[in-house]
XYZ file of C-alpha atoms in Angstrom:
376
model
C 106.060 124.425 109.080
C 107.379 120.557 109.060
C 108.952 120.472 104.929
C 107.088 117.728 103.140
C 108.904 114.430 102.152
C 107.669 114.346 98.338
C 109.673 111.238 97.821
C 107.717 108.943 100.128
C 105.087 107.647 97.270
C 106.511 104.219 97.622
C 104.049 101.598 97.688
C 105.795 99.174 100.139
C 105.084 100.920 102.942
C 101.779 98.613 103.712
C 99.578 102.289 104.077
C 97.519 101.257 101.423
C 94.626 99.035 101.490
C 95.059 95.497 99.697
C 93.055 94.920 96.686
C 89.547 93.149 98.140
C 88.863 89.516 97.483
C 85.245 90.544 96.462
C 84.346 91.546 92.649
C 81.866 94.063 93.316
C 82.805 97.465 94.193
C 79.625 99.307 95.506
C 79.977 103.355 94.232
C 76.517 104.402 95.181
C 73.725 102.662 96.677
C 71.825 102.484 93.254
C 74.800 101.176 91.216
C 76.715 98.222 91.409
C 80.412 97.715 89.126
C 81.138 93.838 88.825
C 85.014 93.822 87.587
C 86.611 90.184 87.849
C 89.773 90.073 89.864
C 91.880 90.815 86.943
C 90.342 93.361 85.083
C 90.026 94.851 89.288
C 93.914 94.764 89.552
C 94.330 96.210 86.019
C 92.536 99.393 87.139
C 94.509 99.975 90.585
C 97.400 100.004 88.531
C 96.276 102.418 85.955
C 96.587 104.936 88.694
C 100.174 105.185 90.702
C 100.057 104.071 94.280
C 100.316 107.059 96.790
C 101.387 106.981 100.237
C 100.642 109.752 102.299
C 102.864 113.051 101.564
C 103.091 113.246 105.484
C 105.094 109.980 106.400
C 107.960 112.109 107.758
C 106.536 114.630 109.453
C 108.294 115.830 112.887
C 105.811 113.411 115.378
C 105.525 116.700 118.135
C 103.968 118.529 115.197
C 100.666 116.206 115.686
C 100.421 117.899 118.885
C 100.498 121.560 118.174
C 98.767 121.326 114.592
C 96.637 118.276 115.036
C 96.323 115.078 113.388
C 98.039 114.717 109.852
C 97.187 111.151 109.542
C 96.882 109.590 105.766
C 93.932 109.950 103.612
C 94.236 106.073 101.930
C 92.723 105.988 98.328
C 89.829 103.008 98.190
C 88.585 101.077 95.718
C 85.214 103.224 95.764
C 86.850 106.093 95.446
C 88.840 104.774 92.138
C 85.715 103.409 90.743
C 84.070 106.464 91.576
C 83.392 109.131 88.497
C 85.147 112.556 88.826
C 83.221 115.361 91.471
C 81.128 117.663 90.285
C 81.843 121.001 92.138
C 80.386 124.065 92.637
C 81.730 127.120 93.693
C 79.726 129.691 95.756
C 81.497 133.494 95.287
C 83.966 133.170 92.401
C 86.786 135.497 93.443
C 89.905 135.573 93.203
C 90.061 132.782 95.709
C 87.095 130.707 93.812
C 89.337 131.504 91.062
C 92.458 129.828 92.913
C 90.760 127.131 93.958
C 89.097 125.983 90.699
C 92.295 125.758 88.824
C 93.004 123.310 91.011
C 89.783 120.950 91.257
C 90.225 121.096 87.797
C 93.928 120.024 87.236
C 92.801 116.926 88.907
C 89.683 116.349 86.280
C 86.702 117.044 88.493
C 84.241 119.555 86.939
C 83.710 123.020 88.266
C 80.345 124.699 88.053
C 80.375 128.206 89.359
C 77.976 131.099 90.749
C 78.472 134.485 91.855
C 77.069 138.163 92.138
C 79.350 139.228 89.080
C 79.615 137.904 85.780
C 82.110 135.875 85.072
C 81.125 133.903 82.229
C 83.652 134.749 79.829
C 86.219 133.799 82.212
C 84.861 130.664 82.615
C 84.493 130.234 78.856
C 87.965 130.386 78.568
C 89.056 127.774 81.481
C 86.338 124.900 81.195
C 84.246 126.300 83.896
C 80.284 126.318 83.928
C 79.303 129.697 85.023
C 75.482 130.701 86.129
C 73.758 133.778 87.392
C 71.379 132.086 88.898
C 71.989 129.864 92.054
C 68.977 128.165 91.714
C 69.564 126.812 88.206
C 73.152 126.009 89.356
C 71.852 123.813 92.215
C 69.801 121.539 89.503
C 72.902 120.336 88.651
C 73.209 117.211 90.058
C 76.016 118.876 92.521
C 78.460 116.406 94.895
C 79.900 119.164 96.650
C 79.352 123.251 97.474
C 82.149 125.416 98.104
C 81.055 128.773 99.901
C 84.246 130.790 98.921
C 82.330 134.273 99.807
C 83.558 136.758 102.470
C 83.372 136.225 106.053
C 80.862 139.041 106.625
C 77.753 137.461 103.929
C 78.367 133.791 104.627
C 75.292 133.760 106.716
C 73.329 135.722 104.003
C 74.539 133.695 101.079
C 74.187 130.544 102.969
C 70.886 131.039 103.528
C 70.041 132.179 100.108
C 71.043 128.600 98.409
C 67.524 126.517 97.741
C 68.572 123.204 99.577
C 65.710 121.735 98.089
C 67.188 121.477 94.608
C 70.269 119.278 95.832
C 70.666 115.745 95.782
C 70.781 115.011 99.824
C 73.984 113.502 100.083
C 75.409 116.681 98.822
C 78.794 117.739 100.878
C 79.067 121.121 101.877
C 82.500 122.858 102.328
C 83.937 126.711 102.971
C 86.972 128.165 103.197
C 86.907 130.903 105.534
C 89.849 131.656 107.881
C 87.667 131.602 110.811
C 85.986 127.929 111.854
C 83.833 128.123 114.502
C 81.756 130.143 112.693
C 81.089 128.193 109.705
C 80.609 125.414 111.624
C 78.118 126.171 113.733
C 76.192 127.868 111.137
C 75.888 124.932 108.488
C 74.902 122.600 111.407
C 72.138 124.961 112.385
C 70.956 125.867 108.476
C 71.753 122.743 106.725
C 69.578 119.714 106.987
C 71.010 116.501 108.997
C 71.391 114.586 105.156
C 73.979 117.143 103.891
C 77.543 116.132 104.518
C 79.881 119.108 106.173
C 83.383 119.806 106.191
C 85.230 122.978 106.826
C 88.625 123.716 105.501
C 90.951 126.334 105.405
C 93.587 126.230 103.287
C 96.758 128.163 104.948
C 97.645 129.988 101.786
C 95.986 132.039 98.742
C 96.834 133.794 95.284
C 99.729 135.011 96.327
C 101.474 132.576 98.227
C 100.096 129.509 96.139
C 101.314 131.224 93.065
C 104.257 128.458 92.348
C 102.816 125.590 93.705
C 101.169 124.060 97.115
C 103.447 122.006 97.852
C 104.002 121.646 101.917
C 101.727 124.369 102.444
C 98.980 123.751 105.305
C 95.419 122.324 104.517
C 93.395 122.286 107.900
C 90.133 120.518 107.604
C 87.282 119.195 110.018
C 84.969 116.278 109.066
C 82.307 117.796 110.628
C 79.911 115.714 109.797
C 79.855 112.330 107.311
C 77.543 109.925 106.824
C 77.273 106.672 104.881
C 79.557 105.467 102.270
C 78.448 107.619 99.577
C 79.254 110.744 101.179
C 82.879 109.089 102.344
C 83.970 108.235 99.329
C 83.051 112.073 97.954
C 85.172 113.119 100.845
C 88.294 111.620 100.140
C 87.840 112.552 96.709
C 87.481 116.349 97.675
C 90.464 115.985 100.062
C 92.061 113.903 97.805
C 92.901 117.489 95.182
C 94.131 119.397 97.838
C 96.716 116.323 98.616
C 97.795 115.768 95.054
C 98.880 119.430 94.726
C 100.956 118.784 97.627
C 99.195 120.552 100.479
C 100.152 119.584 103.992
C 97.102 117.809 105.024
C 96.313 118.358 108.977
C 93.357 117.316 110.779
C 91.981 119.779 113.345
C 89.102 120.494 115.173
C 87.317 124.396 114.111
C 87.822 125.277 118.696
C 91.732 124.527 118.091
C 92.377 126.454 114.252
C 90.642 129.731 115.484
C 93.098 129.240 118.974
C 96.087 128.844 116.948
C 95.040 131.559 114.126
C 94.360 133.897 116.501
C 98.033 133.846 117.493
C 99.459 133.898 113.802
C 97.524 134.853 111.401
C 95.390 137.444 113.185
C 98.702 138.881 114.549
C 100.263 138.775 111.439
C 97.493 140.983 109.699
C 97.236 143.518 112.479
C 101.150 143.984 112.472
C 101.409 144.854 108.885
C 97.755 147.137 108.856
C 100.004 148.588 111.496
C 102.858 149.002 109.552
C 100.774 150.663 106.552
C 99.979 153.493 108.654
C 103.786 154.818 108.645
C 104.301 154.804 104.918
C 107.499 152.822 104.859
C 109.155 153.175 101.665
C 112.349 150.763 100.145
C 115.779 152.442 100.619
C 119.083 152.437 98.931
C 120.276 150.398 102.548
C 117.541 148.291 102.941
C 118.287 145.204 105.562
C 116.816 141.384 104.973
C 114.442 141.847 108.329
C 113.091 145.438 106.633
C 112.798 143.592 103.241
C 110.492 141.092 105.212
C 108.533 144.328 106.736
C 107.797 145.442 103.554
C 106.695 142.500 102.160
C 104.440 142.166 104.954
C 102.794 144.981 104.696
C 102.515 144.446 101.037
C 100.783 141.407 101.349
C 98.461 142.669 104.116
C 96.871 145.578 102.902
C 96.074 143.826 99.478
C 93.696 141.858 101.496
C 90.004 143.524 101.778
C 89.623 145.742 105.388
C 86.166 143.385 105.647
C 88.591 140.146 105.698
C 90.819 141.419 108.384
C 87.615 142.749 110.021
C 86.343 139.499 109.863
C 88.855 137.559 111.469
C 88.336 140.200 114.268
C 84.904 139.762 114.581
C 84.136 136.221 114.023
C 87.052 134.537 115.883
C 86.205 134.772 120.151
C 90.401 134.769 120.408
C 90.752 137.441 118.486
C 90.036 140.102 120.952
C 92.687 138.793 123.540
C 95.094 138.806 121.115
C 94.851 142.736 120.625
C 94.639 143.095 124.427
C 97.939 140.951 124.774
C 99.646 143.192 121.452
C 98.641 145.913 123.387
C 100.351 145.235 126.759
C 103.505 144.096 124.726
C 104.026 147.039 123.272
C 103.757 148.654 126.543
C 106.236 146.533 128.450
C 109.005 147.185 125.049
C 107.951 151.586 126.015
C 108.371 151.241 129.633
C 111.980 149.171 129.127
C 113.007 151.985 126.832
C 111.814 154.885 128.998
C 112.491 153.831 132.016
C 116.178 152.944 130.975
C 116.602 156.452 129.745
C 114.471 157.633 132.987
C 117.280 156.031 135.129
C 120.872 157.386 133.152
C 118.765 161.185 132.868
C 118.571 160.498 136.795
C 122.047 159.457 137.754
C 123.394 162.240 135.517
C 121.472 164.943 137.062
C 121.516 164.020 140.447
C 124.699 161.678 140.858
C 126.825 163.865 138.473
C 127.634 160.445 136.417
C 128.395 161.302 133.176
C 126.037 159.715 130.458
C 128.037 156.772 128.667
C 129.899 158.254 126.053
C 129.900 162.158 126.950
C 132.501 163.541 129.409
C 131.227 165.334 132.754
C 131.262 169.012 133.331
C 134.988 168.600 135.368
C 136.112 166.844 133.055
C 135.162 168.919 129.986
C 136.248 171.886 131.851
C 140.006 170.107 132.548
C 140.003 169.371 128.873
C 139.641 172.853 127.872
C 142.171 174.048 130.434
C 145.128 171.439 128.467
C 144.152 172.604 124.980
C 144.469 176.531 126.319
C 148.001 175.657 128.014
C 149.170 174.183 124.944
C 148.263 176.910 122.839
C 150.086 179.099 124.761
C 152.904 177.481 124.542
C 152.942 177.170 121.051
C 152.929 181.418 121.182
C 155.953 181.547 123.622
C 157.809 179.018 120.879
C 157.149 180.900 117.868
């Protein structure tokens, strides 16, 4: 992936917007914050100016990974108090994620099947059983971190009643399509959608984000409210230092079929002969292992999952399959073709005299040893 250029928070660059002439700053429709001009310019300066952490990305990466245009901070969203966020299905990746949301000061509210409360005790987390008392909390956004396989189930199971309506929904699956065309079918036209996938988890986020992929879709927003949420939700993933790329669900589940579908089914593949370390080991082994390592300590339903629920999928295994078949028949039929020339042709296999010639070599060393007798 295109490094990031983490110097490029300059504020000469003209990305950001220029402070409005107006005085009033409109956060939600039922509140209005009246800040003279100087008391306005005092609090865009109590916050550093960013420019976009993708500036210097390669240009022909736009068109492979899509859009990675720059998420510009307004005025709204500066005025605007810190998220409240709930988390649906607090794994080990809700887990992930909510150290995050709340390293940059947004709260984190939490549900899920098991009881977590005592580690949210200990991190600043609000943790309920219930996901109906969790939705009276005056949510701005709802993060469906469950498994691929009870999304529908769970998603279903949330009383949409109980949320405010301009409430922004949000998963994290590593499939798209899916998602999306389930939250536009169960979720009412007021709720806000967006699906993301960050390209990363525990284990490979464990010293940092920075320049590691964050592929979103704003599937649907609407109104300013909403917007300025938004950019505040996309706005954490972009202060740890994610890449941020725009693209739509159709084009992430084409391109993850190709990597990261391939890249689980290689090293499931790779379980299944018990490689073990050696005394010799080579960089490109070390890389197999780690592979496989990092495979197989992801759940069977998650690689099932991007199986099922990604229509690419399926291809890909058909084109693995031929592959592998084209690398046998070059090795067989090479072999096939030396076996044939040797028994047919007489032409020695490279490396290993003929018969004649074996037979001529054994005829010298017999002479000479007989002439060694006759000296002695």
């Amino acid at each position: 992936m295109a490094s990031l250029d983490l110097c490029s928070c300059k504020a000469n660059n003209g990305v950001r917007s220029q402070i409005p002439q107006s005085s009033t700053i409109s956060d939600r429709p039922s509140r209005q914050f009246t800040l003279s001009p100087t008391k306005l310019f005092a609090k865009f300066c109590r916050f550093p100016l960013r420019t976009s952490r993708r500036t210097h990305i390669a240009s022909h990466h736009n068109s492979v990974m899509g859009s990675v245009n720059p998420i510009v901070e307004s005025a709204a969203e500066v005025a605007s108090p810190p998220l409240r966020v709930s988390i649906v299905g607090f794994g080990n990746f809700g887990q992930f994620i909510a150290k995050a949301i709340k390293r940059q000061g947004h709260a984190v509210l939490a549900t899920s099947r098991s009881d977590y409360s005592d580690y949210c005790n200990q991190h600043g987390i609000e943790f309920y059983r219930s996901i109906d008392e969790m939705c009276e909390q005056q949510l701005d956004v709802v993060m469906v971190c469950t498994s691929i396989l009870s999304t529908e189930n769970v998603l279903r199971g949330i009383p949409l009643h109980k949320l405010r309506p301009e409430t922004i929904f949000a998963d994290v699956l590593s499939v798209k399509q899916f998602p999306r065309i389930l939250f536009m079918e169960v979720l009412p036209p007021e709720f806000g959608i967006v699906c993301t996938h960050p390209m990363f988890g525990p284990e490979s986020g464990k010293n940092g984000w920075a320049g590691l992929p964050f592929v979103y879709d704003k599937v649907r927003i609407d109104g300013q409210d909403q917007a300025v949420k938004f950019s505040q939700f996309l706005r954490v993933f972009e202060n740890e230092g994610c890449q941020m790329v725009e693209m739509s669900c159709e084009e992430h589940d084409r391109h993850a079929a190709g990597s990261q579908f391939i890249t689980h089914t290689i090293g499931r593949i790779l379980s299944h002969l018990d490689l073990e370390s050696t005394p010799i080991n080579t960089k490109g082994y070390e890389t197999l292992l780690h592979l496989t390592e990092n495979t197989v300590s992801d759940s069977f339903d998650l690689y099932y999952g991007l199986f099922m629920y990604n229509v690419n999928a399926t291809e890909q295994i058909e084109n693995l399959d031929r592959a592998f078949e084209t690398v046998k028949q070059k090795l067989f039929g090479r072999l096939h073709d030396i076996l044939r020339k040797q028994i047919v042709e007489r032409v020695p296999m490279q490396g290993i005299p003929s018969t004649s010639m074996r037979n001529q070599n054994q005829k010298q060393q017999q002479a000479h040893i007989s002439c060694q007798a006759v000296t002695k």
